[in-house]
Structures are given as structure tokens and as C-alpha cells.
Coordinates of C-alpha atoms in Angstrom, one line a residue:
M165 CA 0.0 0.0 -0.2
A166 CA 1.3 3.5 -0.8
V167 CA 0.6 6.9 0.6
V168 CA 1.7 10.1 -0.3
V169 CA 1.9 12.6 2.7
G170 CA 1.7 16.3 2.8
S171 CA 4.1 18.3 4.8
C172 CA 2.8 20.6 7.3
C173 CA 2.9 19.4 10.8
F174 CA -0.4 19.4 12.7
S175 CA -0.9 18.5 16.0
V176 CA -4.4 17.5 16.5
L177 CA -6.2 15.6 19.5
N178 CA -9.6 13.5 19.1
S179 CA -9.8 14.7 14.9
T180 CA -11.0 12.1 12.3
V181 CA -8.6 11.5 9.5
K182 CA -10.4 11.5 6.1
F183 CA -8.7 10.6 2.8
R184 CA -9.1 10.9 -0.7
G185 CA -6.9 8.1 -2.7
S186 CA -6.4 5.6 -5.4
L187 CA -6.6 2.1 -6.3
T188 CA -3.2 1.7 -6.3
S189 CA -1.4 4.3 -4.2
Q190 CA -2.0 7.4 -2.1
R191 CA -0.7 10.8 -1.8
L192 CA -0.9 12.8 1.2
F193 CA 0.6 16.2 2.4
A194 CA 3.7 17.1 4.1
T195 CA 1.6 18.8 6.6
P196 CA 1.4 21.6 9.6
Q197 CA 1.8 20.7 13.2
R198 CA -1.8 20.6 14.7
S199 CA -3.0 21.1 18.4
I200 CA -6.7 20.6 19.5
G201 CA -9.3 18.5 18.0
S202 CA -12.5 19.0 16.0
I203 CA -15.7 19.5 17.6
T204 CA -17.9 16.9 18.7
P205 CA -21.0 16.8 16.6
K206 CA -24.6 17.7 18.6
A207 CA -27.2 15.1 18.9
I208 CA -28.9 16.5 15.6
N209 CA -26.4 14.3 13.3
H210 CA -27.5 11.2 15.3
R211 CA -26.7 8.7 12.4
R212 CA -23.1 9.7 12.6
G213 CA -22.7 8.1 15.8
A214 CA -23.1 4.6 14.3
S215 CA -22.6 4.7 10.8
S216 CA -19.9 7.1 10.2
P217 CA -16.5 7.9 12.0
K218 CA -16.7 10.4 14.9
R219 CA -14.6 13.4 14.6
G220 CA -13.3 12.7 18.0
S221 CA -11.6 9.3 16.7
S222 CA -8.0 8.7 15.6
S223 CA -8.9 6.7 12.7
S224 CA -8.6 7.7 8.9
S225 CA -11.9 7.1 7.0
S226 CA -10.3 6.5 3.5
S227 CA -11.6 7.6 0.0
S228 CA -10.1 6.8 -3.3
S229 CA -9.0 8.8 -6.3
S230 CA -8.4 6.7 -9.4
S231 CA -5.9 8.4 -12.0
S232 CA -4.7 7.3 -15.0
S233 CA -2.0 5.0 -13.9
S234 CA -2.0 5.7 -10.2
N235 CA -4.3 7.6 -7.8
Y236 CA -3.1 10.0 -5.1
K237 CA -4.4 11.0 -2.0
S238 CA -6.3 14.5 -1.8
N239 CA -7.6 17.4 0.1
G240 CA -4.6 18.2 1.9
E241 CA -3.2 16.0 5.3
K242 CA -2.9 17.6 8.6
E243 CA -0.1 15.7 10.6
A244 CA 0.6 17.3 13.9
V245 CA 2.4 17.7 17.1
T246 CA 0.4 18.4 20.4
Q247 CA 1.7 22.1 21.6
K248 CA -0.1 22.3 24.9
K249 CA -2.1 19.9 27.3
I250 CA -5.8 20.3 27.3
P251 CA -7.6 18.9 30.3
G252 CA -9.3 15.4 30.4
R253 CA -7.8 15.0 26.6
S254 CA -5.1 12.9 25.3
N255 CA -1.9 14.2 24.1
D256 CA -1.3 12.0 21.2
E257 CA -0.1 13.7 18.5
R258 CA -1.8 12.5 15.3
P259 CA -1.9 13.4 11.6
C260 CA -5.2 14.8 10.1
S261 CA -5.3 14.3 6.6
Y262 CA -7.8 16.5 4.3
A263 CA -6.1 15.5 1.0
D264 CA -8.1 16.2 -2.1
G265 CA -5.8 15.8 -5.1
N266 CA -7.8 14.6 -8.0
S267 CA -6.9 14.8 -11.7
G268 CA -10.2 16.2 -13.0
R269 CA -13.1 13.8 -12.9
G270 CA -10.9 11.1 -13.7
D271 CA -9.0 10.8 -10.1
I272 CA -12.1 10.8 -7.8
K273 CA -12.9 7.3 -7.6
R274 CA -12.6 5.8 -4.2
S275 CA -11.1 2.6 -3.3
Q276 CA -12.5 0.1 -0.8
S277 CA -9.7 -2.3 -1.0
T278 CA -6.9 0.2 -0.2
S279 CA -6.3 1.3 3.4
F280 CA -4.3 4.1 4.4
K281 CA -1.2 4.6 6.8
L282 CA -1.0 7.6 9.1
Y283 CA 2.1 9.6 9.2
G284 CA 3.5 12.2 11.6
T285 CA 2.6 10.6 14.9
Q286 CA 4.9 11.9 17.9
K287 CA 4.0 10.6 21.2
K288 CA 4.8 12.9 24.3
D289 CA 6.3 10.4 25.8
K290 CA 8.0 8.5 23.4
K291 CA 9.8 10.2 20.7
E292 CA 8.9 8.7 17.3
F293 CA 10.7 10.3 14.1
L294 CA 8.7 10.3 11.0
F295 CA 11.5 10.1 8.3
D296 CA 13.4 7.2 7.6
M297 CA 16.7 7.1 9.9
K298 CA 18.5 6.3 7.0
E299 CA 18.0 9.9 5.9
Q300 CA 20.4 12.2 7.7
Q301 CA 19.8 16.0 8.1
V302 CA 22.5 17.4 6.6
E303 CA 24.2 20.9 6.0
P304 CA 26.2 21.0 3.0
G305 CA 29.1 23.0 3.0
N306 CA 28.1 25.4 0.3
L307 CA 24.7 26.0 2.2
Q308 CA 26.0 25.8 5.9
D309 CA 26.7 29.5 5.9
G310 CA 24.4 30.7 3.3
A311 CA 22.7 34.0 4.8
F312 CA 19.5 33.0 2.1
L313 CA 18.5 30.1 4.9
N314 CA 17.6 33.2 7.1
A315 CA 14.8 33.6 4.3
V316 CA 13.1 30.5 5.4
V317 CA 10.7 31.3 8.3
K318 CA 8.3 28.9 10.3
V319 CA 4.3 29.5 10.0
Y320 CA 2.3 29.4 12.9
C321 CA -1.7 28.8 11.5
T322 CA -5.0 28.7 13.7
H323 CA -7.4 26.9 11.6
T324 CA -11.3 26.5 12.2
A325 CA -13.0 24.1 9.5
P326 CA -16.6 24.3 8.8
D327 CA -18.9 21.5 9.4
Y328 CA -20.3 20.2 6.3
S329 CA -22.8 18.1 8.0
L330 CA -23.9 20.7 10.1
P331 CA -23.2 23.3 8.0
W332 CA -24.5 26.2 10.4
Q333 CA -21.8 25.9 12.3
K334 CA -17.8 25.6 12.9
Q335 CA -15.6 22.8 14.1
R336 CA -13.3 22.9 16.9
Q337 CA -10.4 25.3 16.0
F338 CA -6.6 23.6 15.7
T339 CA -3.3 24.7 15.6
S340 CA -0.8 23.9 13.1
T341 CA 3.1 25.0 12.0
G342 CA 4.8 24.7 8.4
S343 CA 7.3 26.5 6.6
A344 CA 7.7 29.3 4.2
F345 CA 10.3 31.7 2.5
M346 CA 10.6 35.2 1.6
I347 CA 10.3 36.2 -2.0
G348 CA 10.8 40.1 -1.9
D349 CA 8.2 42.8 -1.9
G350 CA 7.0 42.1 1.8
K351 CA 5.7 38.7 0.6
L352 CA 6.1 35.1 1.7
L353 CA 5.2 31.9 -0.1
T354 CA 4.1 28.4 1.6
N355 CA 1.7 25.7 0.6
A356 CA -2.3 26.4 0.4
H357 CA -2.7 23.4 2.8
C358 CA -1.1 25.1 5.5
V359 CA -3.2 28.0 5.8
E360 CA -6.5 26.0 4.8
Y361 CA -9.5 27.4 6.7
H362 CA -7.0 29.8 8.5
T363 CA -8.4 32.4 11.1
Q364 CA -5.0 33.7 12.2
V365 CA -1.6 33.3 10.7
K366 CA 1.8 34.1 12.4
V367 CA 5.3 33.8 11.1
K368 CA 9.0 33.8 12.8
R369 CA 12.3 34.4 11.5
R370 CA 15.4 31.9 12.4
G371 CA 16.7 33.0 15.3
D372 CA 14.2 35.2 16.4
D373 CA 11.6 34.8 19.4
T374 CA 8.9 37.1 17.9
K375 CA 6.1 36.1 16.1
Y376 CA 4.4 38.3 13.6
V377 CA 0.9 38.4 12.1
A378 CA 0.9 37.5 8.5
K379 CA -2.0 38.0 6.3
V380 CA -3.3 35.6 3.5
L381 CA -3.2 37.3 0.1
A382 CA -4.2 34.3 -2.1
R383 CA -4.3 30.7 -2.3
G384 CA -4.1 28.5 -5.0
V385 CA -6.0 25.4 -4.1
D386 CA -5.1 23.5 -7.3
C387 CA -1.4 24.4 -7.4
D388 CA -1.0 24.1 -3.7
I389 CA 0.5 27.6 -3.1
A390 CA -0.3 30.5 -0.8
L391 CA 0.9 33.8 -0.8
L392 CA 1.4 36.0 2.5
S393 CA 2.3 39.5 3.4
V394 CA 3.6 40.8 6.6
E395 CA 3.1 44.2 7.4
S396 CA 5.7 44.9 10.3
K397 CA 8.5 46.5 9.2
E398 CA 10.5 44.9 12.1
F399 CA 10.1 41.7 10.7
W400 CA 11.8 42.3 7.3
E401 CA 14.8 44.3 8.9
G402 CA 17.8 42.9 7.4
A403 CA 15.9 40.1 5.2
E404 CA 17.3 39.0 2.0
S405 CA 14.7 37.3 -0.4
L406 CA 15.4 34.1 -2.2
N407 CA 15.8 34.0 -6.1
F408 CA 14.1 31.5 -8.2
G409 CA 16.3 29.3 -10.3
R410 CA 15.8 27.4 -13.5
L411 CA 14.0 23.9 -13.7
P412 CA 16.6 21.5 -12.6
C413 CA 17.7 18.1 -14.5
L414 CA 17.9 14.8 -13.4
Q415 CA 20.6 14.0 -11.0
D416 CA 21.1 17.7 -10.0
A417 CA 21.6 18.0 -6.0
V418 CA 18.8 19.5 -4.3
T419 CA 18.6 20.8 -0.5
V420 CA 15.1 21.1 1.2
V421 CA 15.0 23.5 4.1
G422 CA 12.1 24.2 6.8
Y423 CA 10.8 23.4 10.0
P424 CA 9.5 19.6 10.3
L425 CA 9.1 17.4 13.1
G426 CA 11.7 16.2 15.4
G427 CA 13.2 19.7 16.6
D428 CA 12.1 23.7 16.9
T429 CA 15.3 24.6 14.8
I430 CA 15.6 24.8 11.0
S431 CA 16.2 21.7 9.3
V432 CA 18.4 21.1 6.2
T433 CA 18.1 17.7 4.0
K434 CA 20.2 17.0 0.9
G435 CA 19.2 14.4 -2.1
V436 CA 18.8 14.6 -5.7
V437 CA 16.4 15.6 -8.5
S438 CA 15.0 11.9 -9.2
R439 CA 12.1 12.4 -11.9
I440 CA 10.3 15.4 -13.7
E441 CA 6.7 15.1 -15.0
V442 CA 3.2 15.9 -14.8
T443 CA 2.3 14.9 -11.1
S444 CA -1.1 14.8 -9.2
Y445 CA -1.3 17.5 -6.8
A446 CA -2.8 16.0 -3.5
H447 CA -4.5 19.1 -2.4
G448 CA -5.7 20.3 -5.5
S449 CA -7.4 19.0 -8.3
S450 CA -5.0 19.5 -11.1
D451 CA -2.1 17.4 -12.6
L452 CA 0.8 19.9 -12.8
L453 CA 4.5 19.7 -13.3
G454 CA 6.0 18.4 -10.3
I455 CA 9.8 17.5 -9.1
Q456 CA 10.3 14.3 -7.5
I457 CA 13.5 14.2 -5.3
D458 CA 14.6 11.6 -2.8
A459 CA 15.6 14.2 0.1
A460 CA 13.8 13.8 3.2
I461 CA 10.5 15.8 3.3
N462 CA 8.8 15.6 6.6
P463 CA 5.6 16.8 8.5
G464 CA 6.5 20.8 8.7
N465 CA 8.6 20.8 5.9
S466 CA 5.4 22.0 3.8
G467 CA 5.7 25.8 2.2
G468 CA 9.8 25.4 2.7
P469 CA 12.1 26.0 -0.4
A470 CA 14.2 23.4 -2.4
F471 CA 17.7 24.7 -3.4
N472 CA 20.1 24.0 -6.1
D473 CA 23.7 24.0 -5.6
Q474 CA 23.9 27.7 -6.3
G475 CA 21.6 28.5 -3.5
E476 CA 18.6 29.1 -5.9
C477 CA 15.3 28.2 -4.9
I478 CA 14.3 25.7 -7.6
G479 CA 10.7 25.0 -6.1
V480 CA 8.4 24.3 -2.8
A481 CA 8.2 21.3 -0.8
F482 CA 4.6 20.0 -0.6
Q483 CA 4.0 16.3 -0.3
V484 CA 5.8 13.1 0.0
Y485 CA 4.8 9.2 -1.4
R486 CA 4.9 6.2 1.4
S487 CA 4.8 2.7 0.3
E488 CA 5.8 -0.4 1.3
E489 CA 7.7 -1.0 -1.9
A490 CA 9.0 2.5 -2.2
E491 CA 10.8 5.0 -0.1
N492 CA 12.7 8.5 -0.2
I493 CA 10.3 9.9 -2.6
G494 CA 9.4 13.3 -2.2
Y495 CA 7.8 16.2 -4.2
V496 CA 8.6 19.7 -5.0
I497 CA 6.3 22.4 -6.8
P498 CA 8.7 23.6 -9.6
T499 CA 9.2 27.3 -10.2
T500 CA 7.5 27.7 -13.2
V501 CA 4.2 26.5 -11.5
V502 CA 5.0 29.0 -9.0
S503 CA 5.7 31.7 -11.5
H504 CA 2.6 31.0 -13.0
F505 CA 0.7 31.3 -9.6
L506 CA 2.5 35.0 -9.0
E507 CA 1.8 36.0 -12.5
D508 CA -1.9 35.3 -12.4
Y509 CA -2.4 36.8 -9.0
E510 CA -0.3 39.9 -10.2
K511 CA -2.5 40.3 -13.7
N512 CA -6.0 39.8 -12.0
G513 CA -5.6 41.0 -8.4
K514 CA -6.6 37.4 -7.5
Y515 CA -5.8 33.9 -7.9
T516 CA -8.2 32.4 -10.9
G517 CA -6.5 29.0 -11.1
F518 CA -5.0 26.8 -13.9
P519 CA -7.0 26.3 -17.0
C520 CA -8.3 23.0 -18.7
L521 CA -9.1 22.0 -22.4
G522 CA -12.2 20.3 -20.8
V523 CA -12.2 16.9 -23.0
L524 CA -11.5 13.4 -22.1
L525 CA -9.2 11.7 -24.7
Q526 CA -7.8 8.2 -25.6
K527 CA -4.6 7.4 -26.6
L528 CA -4.2 6.1 -30.4
E529 CA -1.3 3.5 -30.1
N530 CA -3.2 0.7 -31.9
P531 CA -2.7 0.9 -35.7
A532 CA -6.1 -0.5 -36.5
L533 CA -7.5 2.4 -34.3
R534 CA -5.8 5.0 -36.1
A535 CA -6.6 3.8 -39.8
C536 CA -10.5 3.3 -38.9
L537 CA -10.0 7.3 -37.7
R538 CA -8.2 7.8 -41.2
V539 CA -4.9 9.3 -39.1
Q540 CA -2.4 8.8 -41.5
S541 CA 0.7 9.3 -39.1
N542 CA 1.5 7.9 -35.8
E543 CA 0.3 10.7 -33.6
G544 CA -2.8 12.3 -32.1
V545 CA -5.2 11.7 -29.1
L546 CA -9.1 10.9 -29.7
V547 CA -11.7 13.0 -28.1
R548 CA -13.9 10.5 -26.3
R549 CA -15.8 13.3 -24.6
V550 CA -16.2 16.9 -24.4
E551 CA -17.4 18.6 -21.0
P552 CA -20.5 20.6 -21.6
T553 CA -19.4 23.8 -19.6
S554 CA -16.2 24.3 -21.7
D555 CA -15.7 26.6 -24.5
A556 CA -14.1 23.4 -26.1
N557 CA -17.7 22.3 -26.9
N558 CA -18.5 24.6 -29.1
V559 CA -15.6 23.6 -31.4
L560 CA -14.8 20.1 -30.9
K561 CA -17.0 17.0 -31.2
E562 CA -16.5 13.1 -30.0
G563 CA -14.5 11.4 -32.6
D564 CA -12.1 14.3 -33.4
V565 CA -8.4 13.7 -33.3
I566 CA -6.3 16.3 -31.8
V567 CA -3.0 16.1 -33.3
S568 CA -1.2 19.6 -32.4
F569 CA -1.6 22.1 -29.7
D570 CA -0.3 25.7 -30.6
D571 CA 1.8 23.9 -33.4
V572 CA 3.3 21.5 -31.2
R573 CA 2.7 17.8 -32.3
V574 CA 0.9 15.5 -30.1
G575 CA 2.1 12.2 -30.0
C576 CA -0.3 8.9 -30.2
E577 CA 0.6 8.4 -26.3
G578 CA -0.7 11.9 -25.5
T579 CA 2.8 13.2 -25.2
V580 CA 4.8 16.2 -26.4
P581 CA 8.4 17.2 -26.8
F582 CA 10.1 18.2 -23.4
R583 CA 13.2 20.0 -23.0
S584 CA 16.0 18.4 -25.2
N585 CA 15.2 14.5 -25.5
E586 CA 12.2 14.0 -23.1
R587 CA 8.6 14.0 -23.4
I588 CA 5.8 15.0 -21.1
A589 CA 2.0 14.9 -20.8
F590 CA 0.1 16.6 -23.3
R591 CA -1.5 18.5 -20.5
Y592 CA 1.4 20.3 -19.5
L593 CA 1.2 22.6 -22.5
I594 CA -2.3 23.3 -21.2
S595 CA -1.1 24.0 -17.8
Q596 CA 1.4 26.9 -19.3
K597 CA -1.6 28.9 -20.0
F598 CA -3.8 31.2 -18.1
A599 CA -7.8 31.3 -17.4
G600 CA -9.1 33.0 -20.8
D601 CA -6.2 32.1 -22.9
V602 CA -7.0 30.8 -26.6
A603 CA -5.4 27.6 -27.6
E604 CA -4.9 26.8 -31.3
L605 CA -5.8 23.1 -31.7
G606 CA -4.9 21.1 -35.0
I607 CA -7.5 18.3 -35.3
I608 CA -8.6 15.6 -37.7
R609 CA -12.2 15.3 -38.3
A610 CA -13.8 12.5 -40.6
G611 CA -10.1 12.4 -42.2
K612 CA -9.9 15.9 -42.9
F613 CA -7.3 18.2 -41.3
M614 CA -8.4 21.5 -39.7
K615 CA -7.6 24.2 -37.1
V616 CA -10.0 25.4 -34.4
Q617 CA -9.6 27.8 -31.6
A618 CA -10.8 27.2 -28.2
V619 CA -10.6 29.6 -25.0
L620 CA -9.2 28.0 -22.0
N621 CA -10.9 28.0 -18.4
P622 CA -10.8 26.3 -14.8
R623 CA -12.8 23.4 -14.9
V624 CA -16.3 23.5 -13.5
H625 CA -16.9 20.5 -11.0
L626 CA -20.4 19.2 -10.4
V627 CA -19.2 18.1 -7.1
P628 CA -16.7 20.7 -5.8
Y629 CA -13.5 19.7 -4.0
H630 CA -13.1 23.0 -1.9
I631 CA -16.0 25.5 -1.3
D632 CA -15.7 29.0 -2.3
G633 CA -15.5 31.2 1.2
D634 CA -14.8 28.1 2.9
Q635 CA -18.4 27.8 4.4
P636 CA -20.8 25.7 3.0
S637 CA -24.5 27.0 1.9
Y638 CA -27.6 25.6 3.6
L639 CA -31.2 26.0 3.7
I640 CA -33.7 24.6 6.4
I641 CA -37.5 24.3 5.8
A642 CA -39.4 22.7 8.8
G643 CA -36.6 20.9 9.8
L644 CA -35.5 19.4 6.5
V645 CA -31.7 20.3 5.7
F646 CA -31.0 20.6 2.1
T647 CA -26.9 21.2 1.2
P648 CA -25.1 21.0 -2.0
L649 CA -22.8 17.9 -2.3
S650 CA -19.4 18.1 -2.0
E651 CA -16.2 16.5 -1.2
P652 CA -15.7 17.7 2.2
L653 CA -19.2 16.5 3.0
I654 CA -18.7 13.0 1.5
D655 CA -15.5 13.0 3.6
E656 CA -17.4 14.1 6.8
E657 CA -20.0 11.2 6.2
C658 CA -19.2 8.0 5.3
E659 CA -19.8 6.0 2.3
E660 CA -22.8 3.9 3.6
T661 CA -24.5 7.1 4.6
I662 CA -24.4 8.6 1.5
G663 CA -25.3 5.7 -0.9
L664 CA -23.6 4.2 -3.9
K665 CA -26.0 5.9 -6.2
L666 CA -25.2 9.3 -5.0
L667 CA -21.4 8.4 -4.7
A668 CA -21.7 7.4 -8.4
K669 CA -23.2 10.8 -9.4
A670 CA -20.4 12.3 -7.3
R671 CA -17.6 10.6 -9.1
Y672 CA -18.5 10.5 -12.7
S673 CA -21.2 12.9 -13.4
L674 CA -20.4 16.1 -15.4
A675 CA -22.1 19.6 -15.0
R676 CA -24.3 20.5 -17.8
F677 CA -24.0 24.3 -17.4
K678 CA -21.8 26.6 -14.9
G679 CA -23.6 27.0 -11.4
E680 CA -25.2 23.5 -11.3
Q681 CA -25.4 21.6 -8.2
I682 CA -26.6 18.0 -6.6
V683 CA -28.6 19.2 -3.9
I684 CA -29.2 16.9 -1.1
L685 CA -31.5 16.4 1.8
S686 CA -28.4 16.1 4.7
Q687 CA -30.9 15.4 7.6
V688 CA -34.5 16.0 9.1
L689 CA -34.5 17.9 12.4
A690 CA -37.2 15.9 14.0
S691 CA -40.4 17.9 14.7
D692 CA -44.0 17.4 14.5
V693 CA -44.3 19.2 11.5
N694 CA -42.1 16.5 9.5
I695 CA -43.4 13.4 11.4
G696 CA -42.9 10.3 9.1
Y697 CA -39.5 12.0 7.5
E698 CA -37.2 11.6 10.5
D699 CA -35.1 9.0 9.2
M700 CA -34.7 10.5 5.5
S701 CA -30.9 11.7 4.8
N702 CA -28.5 12.2 2.4
Q703 CA -31.0 11.8 -0.8
Q704 CA -30.7 14.0 -3.9
V705 CA -34.0 16.2 -4.2
L706 CA -34.7 16.6 -7.9
K707 CA -38.1 18.6 -8.3
F708 CA -39.9 21.2 -6.2
N709 CA -43.7 21.3 -6.7
G710 CA -42.8 20.0 -10.4
S711 CA -39.8 22.3 -11.0
R712 CA -36.3 20.8 -11.5
I713 CA -34.0 22.3 -9.3
K714 CA -30.9 23.8 -10.4
N715 CA -28.9 24.8 -7.4
I716 CA -29.5 25.3 -3.9
H717 CA -30.3 29.2 -4.5
H718 CA -32.8 28.2 -6.9
L719 CA -34.7 25.8 -4.4
A720 CA -34.6 28.5 -2.3
H721 CA -36.1 31.0 -4.6
L722 CA -38.6 28.2 -5.5
I723 CA -39.8 28.0 -1.9
D724 CA -39.7 31.8 -1.2
S725 CA -42.1 32.2 -4.1
C726 CA -44.5 29.6 -3.6
K727 CA -47.9 30.7 -3.0
D728 CA -49.3 26.8 -3.4
K729 CA -51.1 24.7 -0.4
H730 CA -48.3 22.2 -0.1
L731 CA -44.6 22.2 -0.4
V732 CA -43.6 18.7 -2.5
F733 CA -40.3 17.6 -2.8
E734 CA -39.4 15.1 -5.4
F735 CA -36.1 13.0 -4.2
E736 CA -34.2 10.4 -6.1
D737 CA -36.1 6.6 -6.7
N738 CA -39.6 8.8 -6.7
Y739 CA -39.5 9.5 -2.8
I740 CA -42.1 12.1 -2.1
A741 CA -42.1 14.5 1.0
V742 CA -45.0 16.8 1.2
L743 CA -45.3 19.5 3.9
E744 CA -48.6 22.0 4.5
R745 CA -46.9 25.5 3.5
E746 CA -48.5 27.6 6.2
A747 CA -47.8 24.9 9.1
A748 CA -44.0 24.5 7.7
T749 CA -43.5 28.0 7.9
S750 CA -45.0 28.7 11.5
A751 CA -42.8 25.8 12.7
S752 CA -39.6 26.7 11.5
S753 CA -38.5 29.3 14.0
C754 CA -39.6 27.0 16.8
I755 CA -37.2 24.2 15.2
L756 CA -34.5 26.4 14.6
K757 CA -34.6 27.4 18.5
D758 CA -35.0 24.0 19.8
Y759 CA -31.9 23.4 17.9
G760 CA -29.6 26.1 18.5
I761 CA -29.5 27.2 15.2
P762 CA -28.9 30.8 14.3
S763 CA -30.5 31.2 10.7
E764 CA -32.6 29.2 8.4
R765 CA -30.3 29.5 5.5
S766 CA -26.7 30.5 4.7
S767 CA -26.0 33.8 4.0
D768 CA -25.5 33.4 0.2
L769 CA -28.8 32.5 0.2
L770 CA -30.0 35.8 1.2
E771 CA -29.0 37.5 -2.0
P772 CA -31.5 37.8 -4.9
Y773 CA -31.7 34.9 -6.8
V774 CA -30.8 35.5 -10.8
D775 CA -31.7 33.0 -13.3
L776 CA -29.0 32.8 -15.7
W777 CA -30.1 29.4 -17.1
R778 CA -33.6 30.3 -18.4
D779 CA -32.3 29.7 -21.9
N780 CA -30.1 27.0 -21.4
Q781 CA -31.9 23.7 -23.1
A782 CA -29.7 21.6 -20.5
I783 CA -31.7 22.5 -17.7
D784 CA -34.5 20.8 -19.2
Q785 CA -32.6 17.6 -19.0
D786 CA -31.9 15.2 -16.0
F787 CA -29.0 17.1 -14.1
G788 CA -26.1 15.1 -13.0
E789 CA -27.2 12.3 -15.5
S790 CA -24.4 12.6 -17.3
P791 CA -22.3 9.8 -16.1
V792 CA -18.4 8.7 -17.2
S793 CA -18.1 5.2 -17.7
N794 CA -15.6 2.9 -15.3
L795 CA -13.7 2.8 -18.8
E796 CA -13.2 6.5 -18.8
I797 CA -11.8 6.7 -15.3
G798 CA -8.2 6.1 -14.4
I799 CA -6.9 3.7 -17.0
D800 CA -3.5 4.4 -19.0
G801 CA -5.6 4.5 -22.6
L802 CA -7.5 7.5 -21.7
L803 CA -6.9 10.7 -20.0
W804 CA -8.6 14.4 -19.2
A805 CA -7.0 17.5 -20.5

């Protein structure tokens, strides 16, 4: 069994560990240090006590994501070290994973046969170091006295994650530590998973005993990079920012610097570049260029720089791969990805994300297949499917063969030339673009060559991996709790409570239009007005009073404008729930008071509803019924771009 671990250190008490992984391997973050566990759920969510793991447990609930050849852990992992005693609680320091690295829709299939190991555990009474004892922490001669080591700082973050099962409240806060480094202009770089759900971020320089408050300017979830700023002038006195170096070559020496477990001072480990290729990022939902190294990356290294022999920063340490069959496999975000993130932020004033083409592709290695498609040369990839929400849906058709991207020839294995004598996955070219850029595609359609242009934009996920604003939407009507289906919600629940049909839609369905959501009845807060419906949970609601539901804001609008005597909800498998409108309205306030809920809906649903899909023909079809078959997910012959 393989596990990829991120590298921020989290110190945690009684926290449920959730993973997204794969059938053959899993990737977790080298994570920050975390303290204090998550909140104990109220009795409202009664089913979680039996069928889903408690947040107070230290066990991991695994979810797998299948990629083309191997699947990786996603959503970020929190591996932690307890920083203070809490009365009545254990002082065990356990990792908490929030991994979510899926490559498009192709990397979100869960595995029931693969288990996950936890890394980063350190007991109070027994020191257990999380790195291989063969790995030595070294100080190379040319780095030992390097002033640029002072540019590496320690990050202290306080996190308050939302409770997706009880979306009107937050979980109990916890703290973590990671690494960051100075890049000039009053800014620092670290990993996005180090400051996820942050409520306070502080940084401390090497050799200093003062912590300074930092502000998170931008978080790139897909590339796992975050940009910080520190306003204090005292913090920057005598500071020197790091210089970025070129993309290294194989066997180049690399030195990783940060603040991992095992001590409080700065740590240096050394190795070489083992591999450079498109890699699944555990915390995000993209496949981007990554550098594999054999230098030790441990919990707490996340966000720290990796140097070459000239003292130039060649990337950011962010995750490791754990396996019984392999060792010393760490990953660094290269400077090409870092530069893309920074340029995106400078250009737009915010981070917009890496774009995608929005197509499912198949390799054309078989000569008979190429002959059938009338492809004369040994090149090109077959368009199997086009995402309805992508601009490519306007110019590409199923059965087209893409033979070039911006005049770069695409091989039959879905690869393109890379550097002097290497090849790399075709989607690498797409990742070099920015949201809104136009790409010129050379295609063969029905045996004829032509060129088309497509606008590249970030992928629209029917079931999102991360929630904008970090707070889920919800709507409560007479005790019926509605919320959009999301990967964090699936993580908090267990697969048995979500149900196979809903999981299949979450894993394989494509959004038909921007803004589409799978709205579910999360649970029912028992009351006289909803008697008989108490046991309903995690069921998709399809229609309200005969109108098909587009998203949760649309549902709220339909209910608010309803003048009928009854509220009729139609669910999956023709299940129906009916409430008397006036009785439901009058009972809602009492139910909220009884369960201690501040509001019947989230703040985003208080905004006026704007119907952006009135003229979209896709809304007349069944939503979430565009499944991608198992053959289209995670096998070598098929890939997303």
C-alpha cells in the first residue's frame, strides 16, 4: 500500500482523518503541526454516531481517487504535534489528512480495498521520528553559512474548519506549523494546505523569538501555493529574499530547508532530482508539473524551499509518497508553477486558477484504431468526451483527433516534446496557459485536417473539492436540511450513509451548465411538522412542486415564491415528501430555536436569485445524469485535458 503525505505538521486531538486516494497509491501532504481536535457533533446528526466515524476518533476514513496510472491522496493532510495540554484530553499527536488531489473527474473514484497509513505521529512520552532513519539531516558545505537560509521562516496557523454535516456551525479550532520563505516586496510563499481554513497566521524568523501576524493574500488550491504578506517593518529588517532558479535536470543536487518534526530549529536535508513529470497534486484537483526528489520531506517541511547548489530556489516542498515498496520519494512544486501562480495573481489581483481544455482523451497507439479514424501518421489523441461547460464544447466533437496544440505535435500516447530529449504529458502545455487564453488546436475530423480555436478556463466541477468562502450553503425548511453535495461533505460522512447511487453521481457525472449543483436532503431535524420523514438523509432532491432544481439558490427561490398549499419535494427513486406550507412556515422558527440554529439559511442565500440558465436547454434534461463510465476513469489509455 502506498500513501503520499503532505508536509505541514498538525498537532491534533481526537480528529477524524479523511483521505481521498486511489486504487494503487495514495498521496498525502507533508503537513503542518496541529493541536486541539475537532468539535464533537451535536445529537442532531444522530446517524453519524453509528454509521460514520466520529470526528473525535483518531482513525482514518479512506476515500480513493483513481488516476490514469495511479491515484493519489487529496484534500490535504494535517499531521500534527500537540503543542499544549488540554484537560481531559489525550496528548497524542496525530496526523489529520484533508487530502483532495484528483486529476479532473478522472481521479475521484474511491477505493474500498486500499487502506491508508498515518504519518507524523509523535507521542509525548515516546519520540517517534517520521522520517527514514537512513536519511540524515545535513548541512552541505556550500549551504551551511548561506545567508539565504535566513529567508526561511516558520509558520504558525490557527484553523477553524466548517462543519459540512452541520453547515450552520464551525468545527473546533486547531493549530499547525509549517514553513514559508521570503520572495521580496513584503511577501512570503507557503503551501495552500498550510493555511487552509485559517483564522490567524503568524510567522517567525530563524533565530528570533517574536512571532509576527501575516495576512493571506491568495490561495491556489489546485497548485497548493499560498501568498502571505507581513506588514511589520521590524520583521523585514536585514531580510534577504530568495532568487528563483531554472528547472533542474535529473541527478542535480537539491537541498530542502524547513521546520519539520523532530525539533524547533531549522532543518536541512539533501538529495538529488529523481524525476520531472506531470504529477497529481494531493491538495488540489489538477495535474501539474512536479519534481520528484529523494531528500527527506517530513511533516512541517510543507511550504519550505528546495535549493540547488547555487543557493537558488528551485521549488516548494509539498508532499511525499509512502509505500512498502518504495522509499525516499518526495515532491517539490517547480518554479514554473510558482511563477504561473504569481503572474496570475499580479495580472488579475486574485488567483484565478489553472485552465483546462475540458475533454476526455484516448491514446491512439493501436494502428487499426488510427486507420479507422483515418489518421495517417503515428500521432494524435482521440476526443472521447467534451465537457458541456467548456468552450471546447463549441468547437470539438466526439471522434475528433487532436494532433497539435499551438503547433506542437501531440504523440499517440498523449505526450509532447519536453526539453532536449524528453517527452511529457500533453496537459503540460495546457497548464502553461492562463484562464481566458486561446489555444489553437490542429484536429482531424472525418479524415480531414483543420484548425480550431478554444478558450481555456478552469474546470467546472459538479461536486466541488473546495468551497468558495470556506463555508457551505444550507437551507432549512420545517426541519428539512438541504445542502449542496461536495467532496468535504462526503469526507465527513461515510460511504454507507451517502449511498452508492449518490457517490456514483459525485464521482462520474459532469456539470451540464455553470452553477449546477447536486442538492441533497442532508438530514431531518425531528419535529411534529415533519413526522414520518425523520429517517431521511443524504437523498438528492430533484424537483420542488414540479420544477426541476438547478442548485440550492434556485430551490430557496422556488420555496420563497411558492403560493401553493403544499410544499412537494421529489427525491431520487420517486420518493416524495409533502409539507403543508403554512404549518411549515410557522414551525420553522421553533425548530431553529430547539436545535440552537441561528438562521434558516446561509448568508449567500439571502442574496436575490438571478436565473442565468433560463435559455439553457440543458436545464430541461435530467441534471447529474451525464455519467462517465468506469472505462473512462483512471486507466492508461484515457486521460483528461
